[in-house]
Amino acid sequence: IENFVSLLEMEILKTNALDRQSYIKSNSLAHDLLLDRYATTEAVDKALDELGIASFARYQAILVRVIPGRHISGDRSMLQDIITAIRRAIRKRCVASAFYESNDRFVILDNIPDAADPISVDDVMEAIADAKHSTYHDFTYLAAISHTDDRYHVGTLNREVMDVYRLFGDQITRDRCIRYEDLDVLRLLLDLPESIDVGRFLDPRL
């Protein structure tokens, strides 16, 4: 029995190590795509193939930043539980997707089937509500949604959700989900140098 338990523990450790390696590789591939680091269309095609999101023509980016409630502030494991639950809840609404995760936020890259509608504000907010119910943790969030485009403009999609984050990411006082295309005149603030905190120009009631 002891030998069996030892073998089982070794197999679990191996599986966890392989899962971790797969996560790191996928995270890195998605990050490079989002940051436009691939110099050729062939390299983009290869990365999308490796991530399993090369079947359809259209793509969309969804960013979520999470602010944990006071009772779990500083508890990294609980924050990770929340982020994982939200990410999974949103990805359930996607046919094919990959993600990049960093600290308290992540970006999902959704590969949208030809006959399907892009993910909506309601889709994202309902998914996060499901995650909040399943984790029983208190948190606030900012979500951002890009427009849709082809595989060679993934970097543009990422810049759109990061622009929303730049405007609202430091003023998360309530749950909100914002489409880039709904920013309208607020986009003018994004022309200011990145060293300027553009969020301070916004009315907190927005």
PDB file of N, CA and C in Angstrom, residues 41-99:
ATOM      1  N   THR A  41       3.675  37.025 -40.633  1.00  0.00           N
ATOM      2  CA  THR A  41       2.353  36.396 -40.568  1.00  0.00           C
ATOM      3  C   THR A  41       2.473  34.905 -40.294  1.00  0.00           C
ATOM      4  N   GLU A  42       3.552  34.306 -40.802  1.00  0.00           N
ATOM      5  CA  GLU A  42       3.763  32.868 -40.558  1.00  0.00           C
ATOM      6  C   GLU A  42       3.954  32.586 -39.072  1.00  0.00           C
ATOM      7  N   ALA A  43       4.682  33.474 -38.382  1.00  0.00           N
ATOM      8  CA  ALA A  43       4.915  33.287 -36.946  1.00  0.00           C
ATOM      9  C   ALA A  43       3.607  33.455 -36.165  1.00  0.00           C
ATOM     10  N   VAL A  44       2.769  34.409 -36.593  1.00  0.00           N
ATOM     11  CA  VAL A  44       1.456  34.590 -35.961  1.00  0.00           C
ATOM     12  C   VAL A  44       0.617  33.329 -36.158  1.00  0.00           C
ATOM     13  N   ASP A  45       0.590  32.822 -37.390  1.00  0.00           N
ATOM     14  CA  ASP A  45      -0.182  31.609 -37.694  1.00  0.00           C
ATOM     15  C   ASP A  45       0.258  30.440 -36.810  1.00  0.00           C
ATOM     16  N   LYS A  46       1.559  30.287 -36.660  1.00  0.00           N
ATOM     17  CA  LYS A  46       2.090  29.178 -35.864  1.00  0.00           C
ATOM     18  C   LYS A  46       1.680  29.308 -34.394  1.00  0.00           C
ATOM     19  N   ALA A  47       1.777  30.513 -33.850  1.00  0.00           N
ATOM     20  CA  ALA A  47       1.414  30.731 -32.447  1.00  0.00           C
ATOM     21  C   ALA A  47      -0.067  30.443 -32.211  1.00  0.00           C
ATOM     22  N   LEU A  48      -0.915  30.904 -33.126  1.00  0.00           N
ATOM     23  CA  LEU A  48      -2.349  30.650 -32.996  1.00  0.00           C
ATOM     24  C   LEU A  48      -2.655  29.162 -33.088  1.00  0.00           C
ATOM     25  N   ASP A  49      -1.955  28.477 -33.979  1.00  0.00           N
ATOM     26  CA  ASP A  49      -2.133  27.013 -34.102  1.00  0.00           C
ATOM     27  C   ASP A  49      -1.762  26.322 -32.792  1.00  0.00           C
ATOM     28  N   GLU A  50      -0.642  26.725 -32.208  1.00  0.00           N
ATOM     29  CA  GLU A  50      -0.186  26.103 -30.960  1.00  0.00           C
ATOM     30  C   GLU A  50      -1.170  26.349 -29.824  1.00  0.00           C
ATOM     31  N   LEU A  51      -1.831  27.498 -29.847  1.00  0.00           N
ATOM     32  CA  LEU A  51      -2.809  27.829 -28.805  1.00  0.00           C
ATOM     33  C   LEU A  51      -4.181  27.215 -29.087  1.00  0.00           C
ATOM     34  N   GLY A  52      -4.358  26.666 -30.289  1.00  0.00           N
ATOM     35  CA  GLY A  52      -5.638  26.045 -30.636  1.00  0.00           C
ATOM     36  C   GLY A  52      -6.735  27.043 -30.932  1.00  0.00           C
ATOM     37  N   ILE A  53      -6.352  28.231 -31.424  1.00  0.00           N
ATOM     38  CA  ILE A  53      -7.357  29.266 -31.716  1.00  0.00           C
ATOM     39  C   ILE A  53      -7.145  29.815 -33.132  1.00  0.00           C
ATOM     40  N   ALA A  54      -7.031  28.906 -34.086  1.00  0.00           N
ATOM     41  CA  ALA A  54      -6.762  29.322 -35.464  1.00  0.00           C
ATOM     42  C   ALA A  54      -7.876  28.940 -36.429  1.00  0.00           C
ATOM     43  N   SER A  55      -9.014  28.513 -35.918  1.00  0.00           N
ATOM     44  CA  SER A  55     -10.062  27.961 -36.789  1.00  0.00           C
ATOM     45  C   SER A  55     -10.931  29.011 -37.473  1.00  0.00           C
ATOM     46  N   PHE A  56     -11.093  30.169 -36.845  1.00  0.00           N
ATOM     47  CA  PHE A  56     -12.044  31.156 -37.352  1.00  0.00           C
ATOM     48  C   PHE A  56     -11.343  32.480 -37.672  1.00  0.00           C
ATOM     49  N   ALA A  57     -12.031  33.305 -38.439  1.00  0.00           N
ATOM     50  CA  ALA A  57     -11.389  34.515 -38.968  1.00  0.00           C
ATOM     51  C   ALA A  57     -11.330  35.667 -37.969  1.00  0.00           C
ATOM     52  N   ARG A  58     -12.301  35.741 -37.056  1.00  0.00           N
ATOM     53  CA  ARG A  58     -12.410  36.919 -36.197  1.00  0.00           C
ATOM     54  C   ARG A  58     -11.889  36.669 -34.782  1.00  0.00           C
ATOM     55  N   TYR A  59     -11.354  37.743 -34.211  1.00  0.00           N
ATOM     56  CA  TYR A  59     -10.825  37.688 -32.842  1.00  0.00           C
ATOM     57  C   TYR A  59     -11.327  38.888 -32.052  1.00  0.00           C
ATOM     58  N   GLN A  60     -11.361  38.698 -30.744  1.00  0.00           N
ATOM     59  CA  GLN A  60     -11.786  39.757 -29.832  1.00  0.00           C
ATOM     60  C   GLN A  60     -11.016  39.606 -28.529  1.00  0.00           C
ATOM     61  N   ALA A  61     -10.663  40.728 -27.907  1.00  0.00           N
ATOM     62  CA  ALA A  61      -9.952  40.707 -26.632  1.00  0.00           C
ATOM     63  C   ALA A  61     -10.875  41.149 -25.503  1.00  0.00           C
ATOM     64  N   ILE A  62     -10.768  40.458 -24.370  1.00  0.00           N
ATOM     65  CA  ILE A  62     -11.529  40.810 -23.164  1.00  0.00           C
ATOM     66  C   ILE A  62     -10.554  40.902 -21.998  1.00  0.00           C
ATOM     67  N   LEU A  63     -10.463  42.060 -21.387  1.00  0.00           N
ATOM     68  CA  LEU A  63      -9.591  42.252 -20.217  1.00  0.00           C
ATOM     69  C   LEU A  63     -10.445  42.339 -18.959  1.00  0.00           C
ATOM     70  N   VAL A  64      -9.941  41.737 -17.886  1.00  0.00           N
ATOM     71  CA  VAL A  64     -10.594  41.867 -16.579  1.00  0.00           C
ATOM     72  C   VAL A  64      -9.529  42.155 -15.525  1.00  0.00           C
ATOM     73  N   ARG A  65      -9.748  43.208 -14.745  1.00  0.00           N
ATOM     74  CA  ARG A  65      -8.915  43.473 -13.570  1.00  0.00           C
ATOM     75  C   ARG A  65      -9.773  43.309 -12.329  1.00  0.00           C
ATOM     76  N   VAL A  66      -9.235  42.656 -11.317  1.00  0.00           N
ATOM     77  CA  VAL A  66      -9.972  42.343 -10.096  1.00  0.00           C
ATOM     78  C   VAL A  66      -9.390  43.093  -8.903  1.00  0.00           C
ATOM     79  N   ILE A  67     -10.257  43.708  -8.124  1.00  0.00           N
ATOM     80  CA  ILE A  67      -9.868  44.327  -6.854  1.00  0.00           C
ATOM     81  C   ILE A  67     -10.540  43.526  -5.738  1.00  0.00           C
ATOM     82  N   PRO A  68      -9.772  42.770  -4.950  1.00  0.00           N
ATOM     83  CA  PRO A  68     -10.392  41.956  -3.895  1.00  0.00           C
ATOM     84  C   PRO A  68     -10.957  42.800  -2.768  1.00  0.00           C
ATOM     85  N   GLY A  69     -11.981  42.269  -2.091  1.00  0.00           N
ATOM     86  CA  GLY A  69     -12.555  42.955  -0.943  1.00  0.00           C
ATOM     87  C   GLY A  69     -11.565  43.035   0.204  1.00  0.00           C
ATOM     88  N   ARG A  70     -11.875  43.868   1.176  1.00  0.00           N
ATOM     89  CA  ARG A  70     -10.941  44.118   2.277  1.00  0.00           C
ATOM     90  C   ARG A  70     -10.576  42.850   3.043  1.00  0.00           C
ATOM     91  N   HIS A  71     -11.547  41.955   3.215  1.00  0.00           N
ATOM     92  CA  HIS A  71     -11.280  40.779   4.051  1.00  0.00           C
ATOM     93  C   HIS A  71     -10.324  39.801   3.387  1.00  0.00           C
ATOM     94  N   ILE A  72     -10.096  39.936   2.067  1.00  0.00           N
ATOM     95  CA  ILE A  72      -9.139  39.033   1.407  1.00  0.00           C
ATOM     96  C   ILE A  72      -8.009  39.813   0.752  1.00  0.00           C
ATOM     97  N   SER A  73      -7.947  41.126   0.988  1.00  0.00           N
ATOM     98  CA  SER A  73      -6.871  41.935   0.422  1.00  0.00           C
ATOM     99  C   SER A  73      -5.518  41.430   0.920  1.00  0.00           C
ATOM    100  N   GLY A  74      -4.616  41.178   0.001  1.00  0.00           N
ATOM    101  CA  GLY A  74      -3.299  40.665   0.369  1.00  0.00           C
ATOM    102  C   GLY A  74      -3.201  39.162   0.383  1.00  0.00           C
ATOM    103  N   ASP A  75      -4.334  38.474   0.263  1.00  0.00           N
ATOM    104  CA  ASP A  75      -4.323  37.009   0.223  1.00  0.00           C
ATOM    105  C   ASP A  75      -4.224  36.573  -1.231  1.00  0.00           C
ATOM    106  N   ARG A  76      -3.011  36.245  -1.671  1.00  0.00           N
ATOM    107  CA  ARG A  76      -2.762  35.929  -3.076  1.00  0.00           C
ATOM    108  C   ARG A  76      -3.533  34.695  -3.533  1.00  0.00           C
ATOM    109  N   SER A  77      -3.659  33.689  -2.664  1.00  0.00           N
ATOM    110  CA  SER A  77      -4.338  32.456  -3.066  1.00  0.00           C
ATOM    111  C   SER A  77      -5.827  32.699  -3.322  1.00  0.00           C
ATOM    112  N   MET A  78      -6.460  33.537  -2.494  1.00  0.00           N
ATOM    113  CA  MET A  78      -7.874  33.849  -2.708  1.00  0.00           C
ATOM    114  C   MET A  78      -8.067  34.683  -3.971  1.00  0.00           C
ATOM    115  N   LEU A  79      -7.145  35.637  -4.206  1.00  0.00           N
ATOM    116  CA  LEU A  79      -7.208  36.428  -5.433  1.00  0.00           C
ATOM    117  C   LEU A  79      -7.084  35.522  -6.644  1.00  0.00           C
ATOM    118  N   GLN A  80      -6.181  34.559  -6.564  1.00  0.00           N
ATOM    119  CA  GLN A  80      -6.008  33.626  -7.678  1.00  0.00           C
ATOM    120  C   GLN A  80      -7.267  32.792  -7.900  1.00  0.00           C
ATOM    121  N   ASP A  81      -7.912  32.385  -6.821  1.00  0.00           N
ATOM    122  CA  ASP A  81      -9.175  31.639  -6.936  1.00  0.00           C
ATOM    123  C   ASP A  81     -10.221  32.465  -7.690  1.00  0.00           C
ATOM    124  N   ILE A  82     -10.303  33.746  -7.360  1.00  0.00           N
ATOM    125  CA  ILE A  82     -11.272  34.633  -8.013  1.00  0.00           C
ATOM    126  C   ILE A  82     -10.949  34.771  -9.500  1.00  0.00           C
ATOM    127  N   ILE A  83      -9.683  35.056  -9.797  1.00  0.00           N
ATOM    128  CA  ILE A  83      -9.266  35.245 -11.193  1.00  0.00           C
ATOM    129  C   ILE A  83      -9.530  33.987 -12.009  1.00  0.00           C
ATOM    130  N   THR A  84      -9.192  32.832 -11.451  1.00  0.00           N
ATOM    131  CA  THR A  84      -9.409  31.565 -12.162  1.00  0.00           C
ATOM    132  C   THR A  84     -10.899  31.337 -12.408  1.00  0.00           C
ATOM    133  N   ALA A  85     -11.719  31.597 -11.404  1.00  0.00           N
ATOM    134  CA  ALA A  85     -13.172  31.396 -11.549  1.00  0.00           C
ATOM    135  C   ALA A  85     -13.755  32.321 -12.615  1.00  0.00           C
ATOM    136  N   ILE A  86     -13.334  33.584 -12.628  1.00  0.00           N
ATOM    137  CA  ILE A  86     -13.828  34.530 -13.633  1.00  0.00           C
ATOM    138  C   ILE A  86     -13.368  34.109 -15.026  1.00  0.00           C
ATOM    139  N   ARG A  87     -12.100  33.784 -15.133  1.00  0.00           N
ATOM    140  CA  ARG A  87     -11.550  33.398 -16.443  1.00  0.00           C
ATOM    141  C   ARG A  87     -12.284  32.193 -17.008  1.00  0.00           C
ATOM    142  N   ARG A  88     -12.522  31.213 -16.176  1.00  0.00           N
ATOM    143  CA  ARG A  88     -13.220  30.009 -16.641  1.00  0.00           C
ATOM    144  C   ARG A  88     -14.665  30.312 -17.013  1.00  0.00           C
ATOM    145  N   ALA A  89     -15.312  31.174 -16.237  1.00  0.00           N
ATOM    146  CA  ALA A  89     -16.713  31.509 -16.507  1.00  0.00           C
ATOM    147  C   ALA A  89     -16.862  32.233 -17.841  1.00  0.00           C
ATOM    148  N   ILE A  90     -15.924  33.122 -18.145  1.00  0.00           N
ATOM    149  CA  ILE A  90     -15.976  33.831 -19.427  1.00  0.00           C
ATOM    150  C   ILE A  90     -15.641  32.882 -20.575  1.00  0.00           C
ATOM    151  N   ARG A  91     -14.622  32.049 -20.379  1.00  0.00           N
ATOM    152  CA  ARG A  91     -14.200  31.152 -21.461  1.00  0.00           C
ATOM    153  C   ARG A  91     -15.263  30.104 -21.791  1.00  0.00           C
ATOM    154  N   LYS A  92     -16.160  29.813 -20.847  1.00  0.00           N
ATOM    155  CA  LYS A  92     -17.268  28.910 -21.143  1.00  0.00           C
ATOM    156  C   LYS A  92     -18.178  29.489 -22.226  1.00  0.00           C
ATOM    157  N   ARG A  93     -18.169  30.805 -22.338  1.00  0.00           N
ATOM    158  CA  ARG A  93     -19.000  31.477 -23.338  1.00  0.00           C
ATOM    159  C   ARG A  93     -18.268  31.653 -24.666  1.00  0.00           C
ATOM    160  N   CYS A  94     -17.029  31.158 -24.734  1.00  0.00           N
ATOM    161  CA  CYS A  94     -16.225  31.228 -25.950  1.00  0.00           C
ATOM    162  C   CYS A  94     -16.072  29.819 -26.532  1.00  0.00           C
ATOM    163  N   VAL A  95     -16.066  29.713 -27.846  1.00  0.00           N
ATOM    164  CA  VAL A  95     -15.852  28.414 -28.486  1.00  0.00           C
ATOM    165  C   VAL A  95     -14.379  28.030 -28.454  1.00  0.00           C
ATOM    166  N   ALA A  96     -13.527  29.001 -28.747  1.00  0.00           N
ATOM    167  CA  ALA A  96     -12.078  28.758 -28.731  1.00  0.00           C
ATOM    168  C   ALA A  96     -11.391  30.010 -28.209  1.00  0.00           C
ATOM    169  N   SER A  97     -10.567  29.864 -27.182  1.00  0.00           N
ATOM    170  CA  SER A  97      -9.924  31.046 -26.603  1.00  0.00           C
ATOM    171  C   SER A  97      -8.609  30.677 -25.929  1.00  0.00           C
ATOM    172  N   ALA A  98      -7.761  31.684 -25.771  1.00  0.00           N
ATOM    173  CA  ALA A  98      -6.518  31.567 -25.013  1.00  0.00           C
ATOM    174  C   ALA A  98      -6.455  32.788 -24.102  1.00  0.00           C
ATOM    175  N   PHE A  99      -5.494  32.814 -23.196  1.00  0.00           N
ATOM    176  CA  PHE A  99      -5.427  33.954 -22.277  1.00  0.00           C
ATOM    177  C   PHE A  99      -4.009  34.240 -21.850  1.00  0.00           C
TER     178      PHE A  99
END
